[in-house]
Tab-separated table of C-alpha atoms in Angstrom:
chain	number	residue	atom	x	y	z
A	1	MET	CA	-9.388	1.626	12.567
A	2	PRO	CA	-5.567	2.054	15.042
A	3	SER	CA	-5.826	3.424	17.814
A	4	PRO	CA	-4.524	6.897	18.534
A	5	ARG	CA	-1.347	5.706	19.989
A	6	TYR	CA	-0.730	3.553	17.477
A	7	PHE	CA	-0.550	6.715	15.061
A	8	LEU	CA	1.746	8.230	17.620
A	9	LYS	CA	4.396	5.615	17.424
A	10	HIS	CA	4.065	4.710	13.744
A	11	PHE	CA	2.934	7.890	11.528
A	12	VAL	CA	4.770	11.620	14.108
A	13	PRO	CA	7.620	12.445	12.107
A	14	PHE	CA	11.033	12.663	13.827
A	15	THR	CA	10.363	10.714	16.555
A	16	GLY	CA	11.611	6.800	17.108
A	17	TYR	CA	9.872	4.118	16.023
A	18	PRO	CA	8.487	1.133	18.927
A	19	TYR	CA	11.560	-1.121	19.759
A	20	GLU	CA	14.793	-2.046	20.254
A	21	GLY	CA	16.595	-4.355	18.174
A	22	ALA	CA	19.948	-5.006	18.468
A	23	PRO	CA	23.500	-5.054	16.260
A	24	ALA	CA	23.982	-7.982	13.448
A	25	ALA	CA	26.584	-8.620	10.991
A	26	CYS	CA	25.516	-9.111	7.350
A	27	ASN	CA	22.886	-11.539	6.612
A	28	LEU	CA	25.164	-12.125	3.258
A	29	CYS	CA	28.657	-11.877	3.642
A	30	GLY	CA	28.571	-11.678	7.353
A	31	CYS	CA	31.297	-8.437	8.076
A	32	ARG	CA	29.989	-6.650	10.521
A	33	ASP	CA	31.834	-2.734	9.217
A	34	ALA	CA	29.693	-0.723	7.898
A	35	VAL	CA	28.533	2.848	7.159
A	36	THR	CA	25.579	4.766	7.222
A	37	VAL	CA	22.939	6.154	4.296
A	38	ALA	CA	20.023	7.497	5.933
A	39	GLU	CA	18.842	8.457	9.629
A	40	THR	CA	15.355	8.740	8.263
A	41	ASP	CA	12.884	7.373	6.193
A	42	ARG	CA	9.989	8.060	4.090
A	43	ARG	CA	7.696	9.265	7.247
A	44	LEU	CA	10.379	11.495	7.670
A	45	LYS	CA	10.699	9.507	11.273
A	46	THR	CA	13.963	8.110	12.556
A	47	LEU	CA	15.451	4.621	11.164
A	48	ARG	CA	19.640	4.121	10.440
A	49	SER	CA	20.523	1.639	7.688
A	50	ILE	CA	23.347	1.008	7.093
A	51	ALA	CA	25.698	-1.091	3.926
A	52	CYS	CA	28.072	-3.455	4.617
A	53	THR	CA	31.661	-2.510	4.151
A	54	GLN	CA	32.320	-5.941	2.421
A	55	CYS	CA	29.507	-7.064	-0.114
A	56	GLY	CA	26.944	-3.821	-0.313
A	57	LEU	CA	24.215	-4.805	1.446
A	58	ILE	CA	21.730	-2.391	3.351
A	59	ARG	CA	20.256	-3.627	6.222
A	60	THR	CA	18.637	-1.099	9.459
A	61	ASP	CA	21.276	-0.930	12.705
A	62	PRO	CA	19.645	-2.579	15.186
A	63	MET	CA	17.755	-4.874	13.222
A	64	PRO	CA	14.719	-5.498	14.763
A	65	THR	CA	15.085	-8.759	16.548
A	66	PRO	CA	12.275	-11.456	15.678
A	67	ASP	CA	9.752	-10.672	18.229
A	68	GLU	CA	9.590	-7.260	17.418
A	69	LEU	CA	9.306	-7.614	13.656
A	70	ALA	CA	6.721	-10.559	14.660
A	71	GLU	CA	5.090	-8.544	16.636
A	72	TYR	CA	5.286	-5.546	14.113
A	73	TYR	CA	3.548	-8.062	11.567
A	74	ALA	CA	1.003	-8.809	13.027
A	75	SER	CA	-0.264	-5.401	14.736
A	76	ALA	CA	0.648	-2.671	12.744
A	77	TYR	CA	2.346	-3.706	8.656
A	78	ARG	CA	-0.490	-3.969	6.521
A	79	ALA	CA	-1.848	-0.119	8.586
A	80	ASP	CA	1.367	1.056	8.072
A	81	TYR	CA	2.689	0.277	5.519
A	82	GLN	CA	-0.346	-0.353	3.009
A	83	LEU	CA	-3.764	1.588	4.257
A	84	ALA	CA	-5.432	-2.097	4.682
A	85	PHE	CA	-6.649	-0.940	8.692
A	86	ALA	CA	-8.953	-3.751	8.420
A	87	GLY	CA	-10.697	-6.684	6.242
A	88	GLY	CA	-8.063	-8.010	4.277
A	89	PRO	CA	-6.963	-6.555	1.276
A	90	PRO	CA	-7.537	-3.020	-0.201
A	91	ARG	CA	-9.206	-2.561	-3.543
A	92	HIS	CA	-6.388	-0.657	-4.539
A	93	HIS	CA	-4.348	-2.811	-3.982
A	94	LEU	CA	-6.335	-5.450	-5.315
A	95	ASN	CA	-5.951	-3.766	-8.567
A	96	ARG	CA	-1.957	-3.067	-8.124
A	97	SER	CA	-1.976	-6.896	-7.382
A	98	ALA	CA	-4.205	-8.574	-10.556
A	99	ARG	CA	-2.188	-5.756	-12.878
A	100	GLU	CA	1.369	-6.900	-11.888
A	101	ALA	CA	0.407	-10.805	-11.450
A	102	ARG	CA	-0.151	-10.046	-15.472
A	103	PHE	CA	2.937	-8.831	-16.284
A	104	ARG	CA	4.591	-11.591	-13.683
A	105	ALA	CA	2.743	-14.400	-15.658
A	106	ASP	CA	3.521	-13.299	-18.888
A	107	LEU	CA	7.312	-12.785	-18.453
A	108	LEU	CA	7.045	-16.525	-16.794
A	109	ALA	CA	5.060	-17.980	-19.226
A	110	PRO	CA	7.232	-20.366	-20.988
A	111	LYS	CA	7.455	-22.091	-18.132
A	112	LEU	CA	3.443	-21.848	-16.701
A	113	THR	CA	2.937	-24.712	-18.737
A	114	PRO	CA	-0.361	-27.558	-17.444
A	115	GLY	CA	1.221	-29.382	-14.892
A	116	ALA	CA	3.746	-27.232	-13.756
A	117	GLN	CA	4.484	-27.467	-10.112
A	118	LEU	CA	4.602	-23.396	-8.702
A	119	LEU	CA	5.515	-21.595	-5.329
A	120	ASP	CA	5.047	-18.228	-5.049
A	121	PHE	CA	6.143	-17.564	-1.018
A	122	GLY	CA	5.418	-14.683	0.028
A	123	SER	CA	1.523	-14.595	-1.917
A	124	GLY	CA	-0.623	-12.015	-0.463
A	125	SER	CA	-3.757	-12.525	-1.988
A	126	GLY	CA	-3.408	-14.161	-4.565
A	127	GLU	CA	-3.711	-12.970	-7.498
A	128	PHE	CA	-0.234	-14.531	-9.339
A	129	LEU	CA	-1.630	-17.968	-7.705
A	130	ALA	CA	-4.629	-17.597	-9.349
A	131	GLU	CA	-3.260	-16.613	-12.858
A	132	ALA	CA	-0.736	-19.210	-13.217
A	133	LYS	CA	-3.432	-22.158	-11.453
A	134	ARG	CA	-5.750	-20.276	-14.910
A	135	ARG	CA	-2.586	-21.560	-17.528
A	136	GLY	CA	-2.747	-24.935	-16.158
A	137	CYS	CA	-0.378	-24.319	-13.626
A	138	GLU	CA	-0.303	-26.952	-9.763
A	139	VAL	CA	0.164	-24.075	-7.425
A	140	ILE	CA	1.071	-23.315	-3.934
A	141	GLY	CA	1.229	-20.393	-2.060
A	142	VAL	CA	3.510	-19.197	1.470
A	143	GLU	CA	2.045	-16.081	3.053
A	144	PRO	CA	2.041	-15.162	6.954
A	145	GLY	CA	-0.176	-12.386	6.628
A	146	ARG	CA	-4.149	-14.222	7.993
A	147	ASP	CA	-5.990	-11.697	6.652
A	148	TYR	CA	-4.372	-11.851	3.089
A	149	ALA	CA	-4.084	-15.659	3.089
A	150	THR	CA	-7.566	-16.483	4.027
A	151	TYR	CA	-8.853	-13.713	0.641
A	152	ALA	CA	-6.293	-15.633	-1.003
A	153	ARG	CA	-8.299	-19.277	-0.437
A	154	THR	CA	-11.372	-17.468	-0.512
A	155	HIS	CA	-11.511	-15.843	-3.922
A	156	HIS	CA	-9.029	-17.439	-6.083
A	157	GLY	CA	-9.613	-21.789	-4.463
A	158	VAL	CA	-5.720	-21.608	-3.543
A	159	GLU	CA	-3.900	-23.593	-1.636
A	160	VAL	CA	-1.723	-21.403	1.437
A	161	LEU	CA	0.268	-22.026	3.536
A	162	ASP	CA	0.742	-19.375	6.508
A	163	GLU	CA	4.804	-20.470	6.706
A	164	ALA	CA	7.690	-22.568	5.250
A	165	GLU	CA	10.351	-22.380	6.952
A	166	ASP	CA	11.575	-25.559	7.531
A	167	PRO	CA	14.026	-26.101	5.005
A	168	ASN	CA	11.984	-30.034	3.570
A	169	ARG	CA	8.953	-28.692	3.923
A	170	PHE	CA	9.056	-29.871	0.263
A	171	PRO	CA	11.327	-32.247	-1.395
A	172	ALA	CA	14.504	-31.084	-2.809
A	173	GLY	CA	13.966	-30.514	-6.395
A	174	HIS	CA	10.287	-29.950	-6.528
A	175	PHE	CA	9.176	-26.756	-8.597
A	176	ASP	CA	9.276	-25.539	-11.483
A	177	VAL	CA	8.531	-21.982	-11.441
A	178	ILE	CA	9.199	-20.208	-7.745
A	179	SER	CA	8.493	-16.267	-7.392
A	180	THR	CA	8.823	-14.038	-4.355
A	181	HIS	CA	7.753	-10.305	-5.185
A	182	HIS	CA	8.316	-8.304	-3.270
A	183	VAL	CA	9.324	-9.838	0.221
A	184	LEU	CA	13.208	-10.376	0.401
A	185	GLU	CA	13.313	-7.286	1.917
A	186	HIS	CA	11.200	-7.835	4.770
A	187	LEU	CA	13.149	-10.850	5.719
A	188	ARG	CA	15.729	-10.710	8.053
A	189	ASN	CA	17.469	-13.744	6.961
A	190	PRO	CA	16.726	-13.472	3.195
A	191	ALA	CA	20.098	-15.442	2.164
A	192	GLU	CA	19.318	-18.509	4.106
A	193	THR	CA	15.943	-17.700	2.376
A	194	MET	CA	16.814	-17.444	-0.715
A	195	GLU	CA	19.602	-20.773	-0.211
A	196	ARG	CA	16.129	-22.854	0.664
A	197	LEU	CA	14.596	-21.447	-2.820
A	198	ALA	CA	17.293	-22.975	-4.841
A	199	ARG	CA	17.173	-26.242	-3.195
A	200	TRP	CA	13.590	-26.470	-3.545
A	201	LEU	CA	13.773	-25.639	-7.536
A	202	LYS	CA	14.981	-28.421	-10.558
A	203	PRO	CA	17.714	-28.324	-11.640
A	204	ASP	CA	15.750	-26.849	-15.232
A	205	GLY	CA	13.397	-24.124	-13.371
A	206	ILE	CA	13.398	-20.862	-12.523
A	207	LEU	CA	13.260	-18.890	-10.164
A	208	TYR	CA	11.273	-15.197	-10.560
A	209	ALA	CA	12.888	-12.813	-7.373
A	210	ALA	CA	11.614	-9.346	-7.219
A	211	VAL	CA	12.552	-6.383	-4.477
A	212	PRO	CA	12.813	-2.685	-4.787
A	213	ASN	CA	15.667	-1.101	-6.323
A	214	MET	CA	17.819	1.297	-3.953
A	215	ALA	CA	19.266	3.030	-6.678
A	216	ALA	CA	16.749	3.621	-8.276
A	217	THR	CA	15.834	7.492	-9.674
A	218	GLY	CA	13.063	9.782	-9.511
A	219	LYS	CA	11.754	9.941	-6.316
A	220	PRO	CA	14.210	11.563	-3.022
A	221	PRO	CA	16.456	9.109	-2.071
A	222	HIS	CA	15.013	8.608	1.682
A	223	GLU	CA	11.505	7.786	0.569
A	224	ARG	CA	13.571	4.072	-0.545
A	225	PHE	CA	13.604	3.615	3.158
A	226	HIS	CA	10.834	2.220	5.420
A	227	PHE	CA	10.459	0.633	8.456
A	228	ALA	CA	9.055	-2.417	7.478
A	229	HIS	CA	12.474	-2.771	5.211
A	230	VAL	CA	14.903	-4.237	6.858
A	231	HIS	CA	17.419	-5.077	3.886
A	232	GLY	CA	17.612	-3.083	0.795
A	233	TYR	CA	19.332	-3.947	-2.412
A	234	VAL	CA	20.736	-2.553	-5.796
A	235	ARG	CA	21.500	-4.885	-8.743
A	236	GLU	CA	25.182	-6.072	-7.237
A	237	THR	CA	23.840	-6.981	-4.207
A	238	PHE	CA	20.054	-8.979	-5.212
A	239	ASP	CA	22.516	-10.697	-7.827
A	240	LEU	CA	25.393	-11.915	-4.790
A	241	LEU	CA	22.907	-12.829	-2.924
A	242	ALA	CA	21.504	-15.335	-5.560
A	243	ARG	CA	24.814	-16.107	-5.929
A	244	ARG	CA	25.484	-17.392	-2.564
A	245	ALA	CA	22.686	-19.704	-3.863
A	246	GLY	CA	23.722	-20.859	-6.330
A	247	LEU	CA	22.107	-19.125	-9.209
A	248	VAL	CA	22.575	-16.698	-11.732
A	249	PRO	CA	20.669	-14.511	-14.344
A	250	HIS	CA	18.767	-16.455	-16.450
A	251	THR	CA	20.123	-14.398	-19.717
A	252	GLU	CA	17.045	-15.636	-22.018
A	253	TYR	CA	14.473	-13.828	-20.042
A	254	TRP	CA	14.030	-9.780	-19.323
A	255	ARG	CA	15.273	-8.100	-16.497
A	256	GLU	CA	14.937	-4.920	-14.915
A	257	ASP	CA	18.066	-4.425	-11.936
A	258	THR	CA	16.360	-5.957	-9.199
A	259	THR	CA	13.200	-7.582	-10.384
A	260	VAL	CA	15.312	-10.901	-12.044
A	261	VAL	CA	14.813	-14.262	-13.124
A	262	TYR	CA	16.978	-16.501	-12.040
A	263	ARG	CA	17.923	-20.441	-12.973
A	264	LYS	CA	20.983	-23.018	-11.176
A	265	THR	CA	24.807	-22.991	-11.507
A	266	ASP	CA	27.480	-25.004	-11.406
A	267	ALA	CA	30.028	-22.291	-11.513
A	268	PRO	CA	32.264	-22.586	-8.595
A	269	ALA	CA	31.447	-20.736	-5.464
A	270	VAL	CA	32.530	-16.524	-6.024
A	271	PRO	CA	33.926	-13.728	-3.034
A	272	LEU	CA	30.682	-12.876	-1.559
A	273	THR	CA	32.007	-8.685	-1.919
A	274	ASN	CA	31.143	-5.641	-3.603
A	275	PRO	CA	34.492	-3.425	-3.690
A	276	GLY	CA	33.649	0.116	-2.547
A	277	LEU	CA	29.865	-0.307	-3.235
A	278	ALA	CA	29.634	0.742	0.020
A	279	ASP	CA	30.960	4.168	0.220
A	280	ARG	CA	29.357	5.117	-3.453
A	281	LEU	CA	26.098	4.405	-1.682
A	282	ALA	CA	26.363	6.280	0.847
A	283	VAL	CA	27.164	8.894	-1.805
A	284	ASP	CA	24.511	8.648	-3.560
A	285	LEU	CA	21.328	8.121	-1.108
A	286	LYS	CA	22.008	10.925	1.648
A	287	PRO	CA	19.090	12.411	1.655
A	288	MET	CA	18.496	15.835	2.442
A	289	SER	CA	18.014	16.757	6.137
A	290	ALA	CA	14.356	16.059	7.577
A	291	GLY	CA	13.841	19.490	8.915
A	292	LEU	CA	14.493	20.771	5.476
A	293	TYR	CA	12.618	17.780	3.317
A	294	PHE	CA	9.540	18.715	5.610
A	295	ALA	CA	9.823	22.823	4.409
A	296	SER	CA	10.007	21.880	1.542
A	297	GLY	CA	6.423	20.321	0.613
A	298	ALA	CA	7.604	17.648	-0.805
A	299	TRP	CA	6.323	15.128	1.689
A	300	ILE	CA	2.892	16.719	0.917
A	301	LEU	CA	1.597	14.923	-2.643
A	302	PRO	CA	2.759	11.107	-1.391
A	303	ALA	CA	0.932	11.837	1.794
A	304	LEU	CA	-2.281	12.883	-0.112
A	305	ARG	CA	-1.923	9.813	-2.685
A	306	ARG	CA	-1.780	7.367	0.595
A	307	ASN	CA	-4.790	9.066	2.642
A	308	ALA	CA	-6.753	9.121	-0.918
A	309	LYS	CA	-6.805	5.997	-2.029
A	310	ALA	CA	-7.577	4.404	1.835
A	311	VAL	CA	-10.478	7.228	1.353
A	312	ARG	CA	-11.376	5.784	-1.793
A	313	ASP	CA	-11.725	1.962	-0.177
A	314	GLY	CA	-13.341	3.057	3.022
A	315	MET	CA	-16.438	5.127	0.804
A	316	ALA	CA	-15.779	1.510	-1.636
A	317	LYS	CA	-16.959	-1.254	1.552
A	318	ASP	CA	-19.306	1.526	2.797
A	319	GLU	CA	-21.271	0.919	-0.315
A	320	VAL	CA	-21.162	-2.652	-0.017
A	321	ALA	CA	-22.200	-2.813	3.560
A	322	LYS	CA	-25.226	-0.335	2.268
A	323	ASP	CA	-26.145	-2.958	0.238
A	324	ARG	CA	-25.644	-6.099	2.412
A	325	ASN	CA	-27.927	-4.034	4.574
A	326	ALA	CA	-30.368	-3.572	2.054
A	327	GLY	CA	-30.251	-6.586	0.590
A	328	ARG	CA	-29.084	-6.550	-2.800
């Protein structure tokens, strides 16, 4: 379990996260002008998020440095974000990942044919790789999280790389299907990553990409912000990110806002702009004050749900340990 110092840094409300960061230009369009859309995150911790005035892409400000993000993902992310304190993915994650993998595979079924080359960028514990492999695809994953990558290799028998930062790691036009599920919000350089993935895609291939939709309804605005998500997207900015990489939505596939299947296009480049979007987001995403939200008690149920998952997984691991000790 994490130390008390860990909890002090990452869970105590009304305090900042343990990083310094540095100002950064918009990764999508390069503009430095921005408006503030939030000052706190889902834990009521201080976290400033801004929207680019030119294209509307949301980013953390100041942006964590590469070393700070690397340290966070190495030491804190799984516990902080998924309540996976030790020993690999928790049961609630595996159950959710299996359901999502079946949904994704059914959506992409026309391309998941025997012999199809598939890359899952950010493959996690490997459930989607396993589902695609079961359908006859030749699969490979990329997952920097060591425990999760090890789980995928051990339990699903799939090949998983630790990283694929080199644009020449795979030949151009190599993959029939590329998938990246809830990954691009975590990256400092999502535009460059999308361009790299598009380069590896065959001319008639498809790229499935999904990120949280910052404009989604049904939850308080500040619940959409988290230190792990250094970029935030809405439908317009996500499509513009893809367009910069030479991709457009594939109209033959279902989409839901920021869950999209893209294809390559030879159409001329478009301006990387969304006039007025940043100001609209500043209004739509403006949260109630942290103090008012805390006093309202609306944070209690989400916290109980997260803790309940951790307790259930802990009990399940204890039962497994007892069975092993009893020789069962």
